[in-house]
mmCIF file of C-alpha atoms in Angstrom:
data_model
loop_
_atom_site.group_PDB
_atom_site.id
_atom_site.type_symbol
_atom_site.label_atom_id
_atom_site.label_comp_id
_atom_site.label_asym_id
_atom_site.label_seq_id
_atom_site.Cartn_x
_atom_site.Cartn_y
_atom_site.Cartn_z
ATOM 1 C CA MET A 1 24.582 -17.561 12.780
ATOM 2 C CA LEU A 2 24.980 -14.147 10.385
ATOM 3 C CA GLY A 3 28.023 -15.467 9.167
ATOM 4 C CA ILE A 4 25.862 -17.827 7.004
ATOM 5 C CA ALA A 5 24.398 -15.172 4.939
ATOM 6 C CA THR A 6 28.398 -15.136 3.268
ATOM 7 C CA VAL A 7 27.827 -19.154 1.753
ATOM 8 C CA PRO A 8 25.487 -18.067 -0.856
ATOM 9 C CA SER A 9 27.113 -14.512 -1.986
ATOM 10 C CA VAL A 10 30.133 -16.962 -2.116
ATOM 11 C CA ILE A 11 28.528 -19.035 -4.720
ATOM 12 C CA MET A 12 27.127 -16.403 -6.549
ATOM 13 C CA GLY A 13 30.525 -14.785 -7.260
ATOM 14 C CA LEU A 14 32.276 -17.937 -7.954
ATOM 15 C CA GLY A 15 29.202 -18.301 -10.423
ATOM 16 C CA MET A 16 30.144 -15.721 -12.010
ATOM 17 C CA PHE A 17 33.414 -16.779 -13.553
ATOM 18 C CA LEU A 18 31.207 -19.462 -15.226
ATOM 19 C CA LEU A 19 28.910 -16.728 -17.087
ATOM 20 C CA PRO A 20 29.381 -15.942 -20.980
ATOM 21 C CA GLU A 21 29.365 -11.981 -22.002
ATOM 22 C CA SER A 22 26.039 -10.750 -22.683
ATOM 23 C CA ALA A 23 25.761 -11.018 -26.418
ATOM 24 C CA ARG A 24 24.061 -7.882 -27.053
ATOM 25 C CA PHE A 25 27.530 -6.429 -25.333
ATOM 26 C CA LEU A 26 29.259 -8.616 -27.618
ATOM 27 C CA VAL A 27 27.579 -7.183 -31.135
ATOM 28 C CA GLN A 28 27.539 -3.586 -29.935
ATOM 29 C CA LYS A 29 31.907 -4.796 -29.612
ATOM 30 C CA GLY A 30 32.201 -5.823 -32.881
ATOM 31 C CA LYS A 31 32.516 -9.374 -31.637
ATOM 32 C CA VAL A 32 29.572 -11.109 -33.572
ATOM 33 C CA GLU A 33 30.942 -14.413 -33.761
ATOM 34 C CA GLU A 34 31.558 -14.437 -29.832
ATOM 35 C CA ALA A 35 27.833 -13.385 -29.634
ATOM 36 C CA LYS A 36 26.553 -15.850 -31.840
ATOM 37 C CA ALA A 37 28.256 -18.824 -29.376
ATOM 38 C CA THR A 38 26.659 -17.048 -26.439
ATOM 39 C CA LEU A 39 23.722 -17.197 -27.618
ATOM 40 C CA GLN A 40 24.052 -20.621 -28.683
ATOM 41 C CA LYS A 41 24.998 -21.951 -25.495
ATOM 42 C CA ILE A 42 22.307 -20.184 -23.763
ATOM 43 C CA SER A 43 19.390 -21.035 -25.937
ATOM 44 C CA GLY A 44 21.158 -24.718 -27.082
ATOM 45 C CA TYR A 45 19.927 -23.687 -30.793
ATOM 46 C CA GLU A 46 22.423 -23.831 -33.448
ATOM 47 C CA ASP A 47 20.102 -21.347 -35.333
ATOM 48 C CA VAL A 48 19.995 -17.949 -33.803
ATOM 49 C CA SER A 49 19.921 -16.001 -36.827
ATOM 50 C CA ALA A 50 16.721 -14.101 -35.745
ATOM 51 C CA GLU A 51 17.875 -12.977 -32.241
ATOM 52 C CA MET A 52 20.958 -11.710 -33.745
ATOM 53 C CA LYS A 53 19.038 -9.908 -35.816
ATOM 54 C CA GLU A 54 16.778 -8.439 -33.323
ATOM 55 C CA ILE A 55 20.025 -7.683 -31.445
ATOM 56 C CA SER A 56 21.832 -5.644 -34.202
ATOM 57 C CA GLU A 57 18.239 -3.992 -35.171
ATOM 58 C CA THR A 58 17.726 -2.851 -31.616
ATOM 59 C CA LEU A 59 21.103 -1.422 -31.400
ATOM 60 C CA SER A 60 20.912 0.703 -34.619
ATOM 61 C CA LYS A 61 17.398 2.446 -33.661
ATOM 62 C CA GLU A 62 19.144 2.913 -30.161
ATOM 63 C CA THR A 63 22.007 4.757 -31.664
ATOM 64 C CA GLU A 64 19.839 6.429 -33.965
ATOM 65 C CA TYR A 65 17.922 7.855 -31.123
ATOM 66 C CA SER A 66 21.043 8.577 -28.992
ATOM 67 C CA SER A 67 22.370 10.665 -31.830
ATOM 68 C CA ASN A 68 19.718 13.010 -32.041
ATOM 69 C CA GLY A 69 19.736 13.571 -28.437
ATOM 70 C CA PHE A 70 17.472 12.714 -25.232
ATOM 71 C CA LEU A 71 14.752 14.776 -26.101
ATOM 72 C CA HIS A 72 14.260 13.566 -29.720
ATOM 73 C CA MET A 73 13.888 9.870 -28.013
ATOM 74 C CA LEU A 74 11.341 11.412 -25.710
ATOM 75 C CA ARG A 75 9.087 12.682 -28.172
ATOM 76 C CA GLU A 76 9.160 9.907 -30.273
ATOM 77 C CA ILE A 77 7.742 8.048 -27.462
ATOM 78 C CA SER A 78 5.598 10.436 -26.528
ATOM 79 C CA ARG A 79 3.791 10.122 -30.540
ATOM 80 C CA ASN A 80 3.554 6.298 -30.205
ATOM 81 C CA VAL A 81 0.394 5.417 -28.317
ATOM 82 C CA ALA A 82 1.663 1.747 -28.118
ATOM 83 C CA VAL A 83 5.151 2.193 -26.538
ATOM 84 C CA LYS A 84 3.278 4.783 -24.093
ATOM 85 C CA LYS A 85 0.610 2.516 -23.097
ATOM 86 C CA ALA A 86 3.429 0.095 -22.243
ATOM 87 C CA MET A 87 5.532 2.394 -20.313
ATOM 88 C CA ALA A 88 2.941 2.948 -18.525
ATOM 89 C CA ILE A 89 1.825 -0.564 -17.421
ATOM 90 C CA GLY A 90 5.557 -1.196 -16.976
ATOM 91 C CA CYS A 91 6.074 1.342 -14.657
ATOM 92 C CA ALA A 92 2.710 1.121 -12.428
ATOM 93 C CA LEU A 93 3.757 -2.570 -12.044
ATOM 94 C CA GLN A 94 7.473 -1.834 -11.022
ATOM 95 C CA ALA A 95 5.401 0.937 -8.378
ATOM 96 C CA PHE A 96 3.163 -1.770 -6.835
ATOM 97 C CA GLN A 97 6.211 -3.537 -6.563
ATOM 98 C CA GLN A 98 7.615 -1.490 -4.622
ATOM 99 C CA LEU A 99 4.562 0.170 -2.804
ATOM 100 C CA GLY A 100 3.110 -3.472 -1.836
ATOM 101 C CA GLY A 101 5.337 -3.247 1.859
ATOM 102 C CA ILE A 102 6.508 -6.451 1.238
ATOM 103 C CA ASN A 103 10.631 -4.646 1.138
ATOM 104 C CA THR A 104 9.635 -3.710 4.899
ATOM 105 C CA VAL A 105 8.325 -7.004 6.004
ATOM 106 C CA MET A 106 11.139 -8.387 4.661
ATOM 107 C CA TYR A 107 14.129 -6.043 5.923
ATOM 108 C CA TYR A 108 13.134 -5.907 9.562
ATOM 109 C CA SER A 109 11.656 -9.705 9.548
ATOM 110 C CA THR A 110 13.290 -9.822 13.193
ATOM 111 C CA THR A 111 12.544 -6.683 14.359
ATOM 112 C CA MET A 112 8.746 -7.478 13.841
ATOM 113 C CA ILE A 113 9.153 -10.925 14.980
ATOM 114 C CA LYS A 114 10.882 -9.535 18.531
ATOM 115 C CA MET A 115 7.914 -7.152 17.851
ATOM 116 C CA ALA A 116 5.432 -9.557 18.067
ATOM 117 C CA GLY A 117 6.509 -11.014 21.787
ATOM 118 C CA ILE A 118 9.754 -13.778 20.972
ATOM 119 C CA SER A 119 12.222 -11.569 22.927
ATOM 120 C CA ASN A 120 15.270 -14.866 22.332
ATOM 121 C CA ASP A 121 17.576 -12.797 19.690
ATOM 122 C CA SER A 122 18.560 -16.322 17.735
ATOM 123 C CA LEU A 123 15.614 -17.307 17.719
ATOM 124 C CA ALA A 124 14.237 -14.487 16.160
ATOM 125 C CA ILE A 125 16.746 -14.643 13.694
ATOM 126 C CA TRP A 126 16.236 -18.049 12.524
ATOM 127 C CA LEU A 127 12.167 -17.680 12.539
ATOM 128 C CA SER A 128 12.848 -14.650 10.358
ATOM 129 C CA CYS A 129 14.462 -17.650 7.464
ATOM 130 C CA ILE A 130 10.799 -19.079 7.158
ATOM 131 C CA PRO A 131 8.878 -16.129 4.677
ATOM 132 C CA SER A 132 12.111 -15.381 3.167
ATOM 133 C CA PHE A 133 12.789 -19.303 2.213
ATOM 134 C CA ILE A 134 8.509 -18.846 1.657
ATOM 135 C CA ASN A 135 9.453 -16.172 -0.590
ATOM 136 C CA ALA A 136 12.629 -17.800 -2.733
ATOM 137 C CA ALA A 137 10.659 -21.125 -3.119
ATOM 138 C CA PHE A 138 7.712 -19.464 -4.389
ATOM 139 C CA ALA A 139 9.256 -17.140 -7.119
ATOM 140 C CA LEU A 140 10.420 -20.553 -8.508
ATOM 141 C CA VAL A 141 6.621 -21.723 -8.267
ATOM 142 C CA SER A 142 5.818 -18.765 -10.231
ATOM 143 C CA MET A 143 8.449 -18.550 -12.725
ATOM 144 C CA ALA A 144 7.091 -22.289 -13.584
ATOM 145 C CA ILE A 145 3.240 -21.830 -13.954
ATOM 146 C CA VAL A 146 3.904 -17.721 -15.613
ATOM 147 C CA GLU A 147 3.608 -18.960 -19.142
ATOM 148 C CA LYS A 148 0.819 -21.610 -18.107
ATOM 149 C CA VAL A 149 -1.487 -19.031 -15.714
ATOM 150 C CA PRO A 150 -3.152 -15.857 -17.630
ATOM 151 C CA ARG A 151 -0.576 -12.820 -16.508
ATOM 152 C CA ARG A 152 -3.158 -10.598 -15.623
ATOM 153 C CA LYS A 153 -5.040 -13.100 -13.334
ATOM 154 C CA LEU A 154 -2.016 -14.210 -11.566
ATOM 155 C CA LEU A 155 -1.084 -10.553 -10.866
ATOM 156 C CA LEU A 156 -5.101 -9.841 -9.655
ATOM 157 C CA SER A 157 -4.755 -12.490 -7.574
ATOM 158 C CA THR A 158 -1.725 -11.964 -6.546
ATOM 159 C CA LEU A 159 -1.696 -8.031 -5.353
ATOM 160 C CA SER A 160 -4.922 -9.459 -3.697
ATOM 161 C CA GLY A 161 -3.644 -12.503 -1.671
ATOM 162 C CA ALA A 162 -0.529 -9.828 -0.582
ATOM 163 C CA ALA A 163 -2.406 -7.043 0.678
ATOM 164 C CA LEU A 164 -5.184 -9.246 2.298
ATOM 165 C CA GLY A 165 -1.790 -10.705 4.290
ATOM 166 C CA LEU A 166 -0.395 -7.319 4.875
ATOM 167 C CA ALA A 167 -4.310 -6.052 6.394
ATOM 168 C CA LEU A 168 -3.708 -9.113 8.668
ATOM 169 C CA LEU A 169 -0.755 -7.967 9.506
ATOM 170 C CA GLY A 170 -1.881 -4.622 10.578
ATOM 171 C CA GLY A 171 -4.220 -5.991 12.285
ATOM 172 C CA ALA A 172 -2.264 -8.807 14.049
ATOM 173 C CA TYR A 173 -0.235 -5.763 15.361
ATOM 174 C CA PHE A 174 -3.268 -3.622 16.247
ATOM 175 C CA SER A 175 -4.794 -7.096 18.783
ATOM 176 C CA ILE A 176 -0.825 -7.044 20.253
ATOM 177 C CA SER A 177 -1.079 -3.779 21.875
ATOM 178 C CA ARG A 178 -4.613 -4.191 22.735
ATOM 179 C CA THR A 179 -3.911 -8.199 24.776
ATOM 180 C CA THR A 180 -0.690 -7.878 26.252
ATOM 181 C CA ALA A 181 -1.241 -7.229 30.119
ATOM 182 C CA PRO A 182 -2.723 -4.692 32.000
ATOM 183 C CA VAL A 183 -1.361 -2.437 33.884
ATOM 184 C CA ASN A 184 -2.311 -1.438 37.414
ATOM 185 C CA ARG A 185 -1.584 2.684 37.864
ATOM 186 C CA ASP A 186 -2.316 3.171 40.897
ATOM 187 C CA ASN A 187 0.990 1.133 41.940
ATOM 188 C CA SER A 188 3.166 2.517 38.691
ATOM 189 C CA THR A 189 5.796 5.054 38.765
ATOM 190 C CA CYS A 190 7.089 5.666 35.407
ATOM 191 C CA PRO A 191 6.100 9.034 33.733
ATOM 192 C CA GLY A 192 3.252 9.762 31.721
ATOM 193 C CA ILE A 193 1.513 6.763 33.542
ATOM 194 C CA ASN A 194 -2.127 8.425 33.074
ATOM 195 C CA ASN A 195 -1.700 7.412 28.908
ATOM 196 C CA ILE A 196 0.145 3.754 29.758
ATOM 197 C CA PHE A 197 -2.637 1.223 30.049
ATOM 198 C CA SER A 198 -0.980 -2.173 29.307
ATOM 199 C CA CYS A 199 2.418 -3.518 29.319
ATOM 200 C CA ASP A 200 3.188 -3.161 25.647
ATOM 201 C CA LYS A 201 2.457 0.786 26.060
ATOM 202 C CA CYS A 202 4.544 0.045 29.514
ATOM 203 C CA VAL A 203 8.022 -0.559 27.321
ATOM 204 C CA GLU A 204 7.598 2.187 24.646
ATOM 205 C CA ASN A 205 9.216 4.053 27.414
ATOM 206 C CA THR A 206 13.018 2.421 27.005
ATOM 207 C CA ASP A 207 13.445 3.525 30.629
ATOM 208 C CA CYS A 208 10.521 1.987 32.152
ATOM 209 C CA VAL A 209 9.662 -2.030 32.724
ATOM 210 C CA PHE A 210 6.802 -3.678 33.559
ATOM 211 C CA CYS A 211 6.600 -6.192 36.721
ATOM 212 C CA SER A 212 4.079 -9.351 37.116
ATOM 213 C CA THR A 213 3.475 -12.019 38.716
ATOM 214 C CA ASP A 214 3.478 -13.827 35.481
ATOM 215 C CA ARG A 215 3.353 -13.039 31.628
ATOM 216 C CA SER A 216 -0.889 -12.750 31.700
ATOM 217 C CA SER A 217 -1.490 -10.877 35.016
ATOM 218 C CA GLU A 218 -1.719 -7.173 35.861
ATOM 219 C CA GLY A 219 1.289 -5.805 36.559
ATOM 220 C CA ARG A 220 3.449 -2.024 37.379
ATOM 221 C CA CYS A 221 4.711 0.189 35.278
ATOM 222 C CA ILE A 222 7.986 1.562 36.758
ATOM 223 C CA LEU A 223 10.608 3.557 36.673
ATOM 224 C CA PRO A 224 13.534 0.761 37.747
ATOM 225 C CA THR A 225 15.382 2.569 40.792
ATOM 226 C CA VAL A 226 17.225 0.421 43.402
ATOM 227 C CA SER A 227 14.362 0.878 45.992
ATOM 228 C CA ASP A 228 11.773 -0.213 42.921
ATOM 229 C CA ASN A 229 13.268 -2.809 40.560
ATOM 230 C CA CYS A 230 10.681 -5.385 40.214
ATOM 231 C CA THR A 231 11.912 -6.976 43.685
ATOM 232 C CA GLU A 232 9.089 -7.928 45.655
ATOM 233 C CA PRO A 233 7.690 -11.440 46.269
ATOM 234 C CA GLY A 234 6.266 -12.999 43.735
ATOM 235 C CA MET A 235 7.334 -10.377 40.771
ATOM 236 C CA LYS A 236 8.832 -13.304 38.403
ATOM 237 C CA TYR A 237 8.036 -11.595 35.368
ATOM 238 C CA ARG A 238 9.854 -8.104 34.106
ATOM 239 C CA VAL A 239 10.021 -6.767 30.925
ATOM 240 C CA ASP A 240 11.637 -3.874 29.307
ATOM 241 C CA ASP A 241 11.657 -4.400 25.311
ATOM 242 C CA VAL A 242 8.609 -7.741 24.647
ATOM 243 C CA CYS A 243 5.238 -8.585 25.980
ATOM 244 C CA TYR A 244 3.682 -11.715 25.826
ATOM 245 C CA SER A 245 0.224 -11.815 23.774
ATOM 246 C CA PRO A 246 -2.012 -14.936 23.238
ATOM 247 C CA TYR A 247 -2.429 -13.633 19.850
ATOM 248 C CA SER A 248 1.842 -13.233 18.753
ATOM 249 C CA TRP A 249 1.393 -16.211 16.412
ATOM 250 C CA THR A 250 -1.047 -14.478 13.881
ATOM 251 C CA ILE A 251 2.214 -12.329 13.043
ATOM 252 C CA ILE A 252 3.750 -15.503 11.611
ATOM 253 C CA ALA A 253 0.742 -16.513 9.492
ATOM 254 C CA ALA A 254 0.138 -13.130 8.144
ATOM 255 C CA TRP A 255 3.490 -12.566 7.816
ATOM 256 C CA CYS A 256 4.060 -15.426 5.683
ATOM 257 C CA SER A 257 0.839 -15.800 3.965
ATOM 258 C CA THR A 258 2.273 -12.109 2.504
ATOM 259 C CA SER A 259 5.240 -13.661 1.910
ATOM 260 C CA LEU A 260 3.945 -16.340 -0.115
ATOM 261 C CA CYS A 261 2.187 -13.858 -2.630
ATOM 262 C CA SER A 262 4.744 -11.700 -3.024
ATOM 263 C CA PRO A 263 6.971 -13.581 -5.584
ATOM 264 C CA LEU A 264 4.158 -14.309 -7.488
ATOM 265 C CA GLU A 265 2.787 -10.887 -7.956
ATOM 266 C CA LEU A 266 5.997 -10.003 -9.554
ATOM 267 C CA VAL A 267 6.384 -12.303 -12.110
ATOM 268 C CA PRO A 268 3.963 -10.970 -14.567
ATOM 269 C CA TRP A 269 6.146 -7.549 -15.773
ATOM 270 C CA ARG A 270 9.217 -9.745 -15.418
ATOM 271 C CA GLY A 271 8.482 -12.203 -17.709
ATOM 272 C CA GLN A 272 7.524 -9.716 -20.170
#
């Protein structure tokens, strides 16, 4: 199943052979005609003189700044109010991207789904594809609407949506931790039982398991031994990793809403 992830990588790797060299790189190396041909191929226009002029001027300024040293470049930037504002806005937007929390949601997707009460590893992996697909699909949507919707409005609305989704996600996990099956402390043997009140708290201790007649009923939190290993009559429900909660579905809903807003919030600064 995990091997499926290699398919996009192989396609991208093969596609790289079809990509032309950067026009900027070609101009920097003195290959002006090749750079012009690249721009014509990418843009679809014959007249690319304006783009060529802009590239040449940019490279000329960069050469001038680099010849005077890095500190000189910083001094020039600090004297230009417009550049300072643009840099501050750009850095802040990129910081929002990293601090927004979506990376954690995507990287630990399978683990988070299992925490929501889905113990089947295969099912958890497949469910983690849903928010990833939504994230990729709405990245295309955002690219289509970024020139039609004011960038500031797009940024603020999607940041608010992502924040709401993350708040719902946190609330969902909190609800799950409080609504799993209760523990009968008088009939439990797990160390620290006085601080354990639910199935979720029981399995936080990797040495303990939760036993009950079904997934919602009160049960025991025990330290498994040869003589005590959930073998009593009727003890059909045994958990050592993920507990059931009636609110497990809210994790997927909050997760999908966060994934939906995340790609939209990044486009305003990427498109500049």
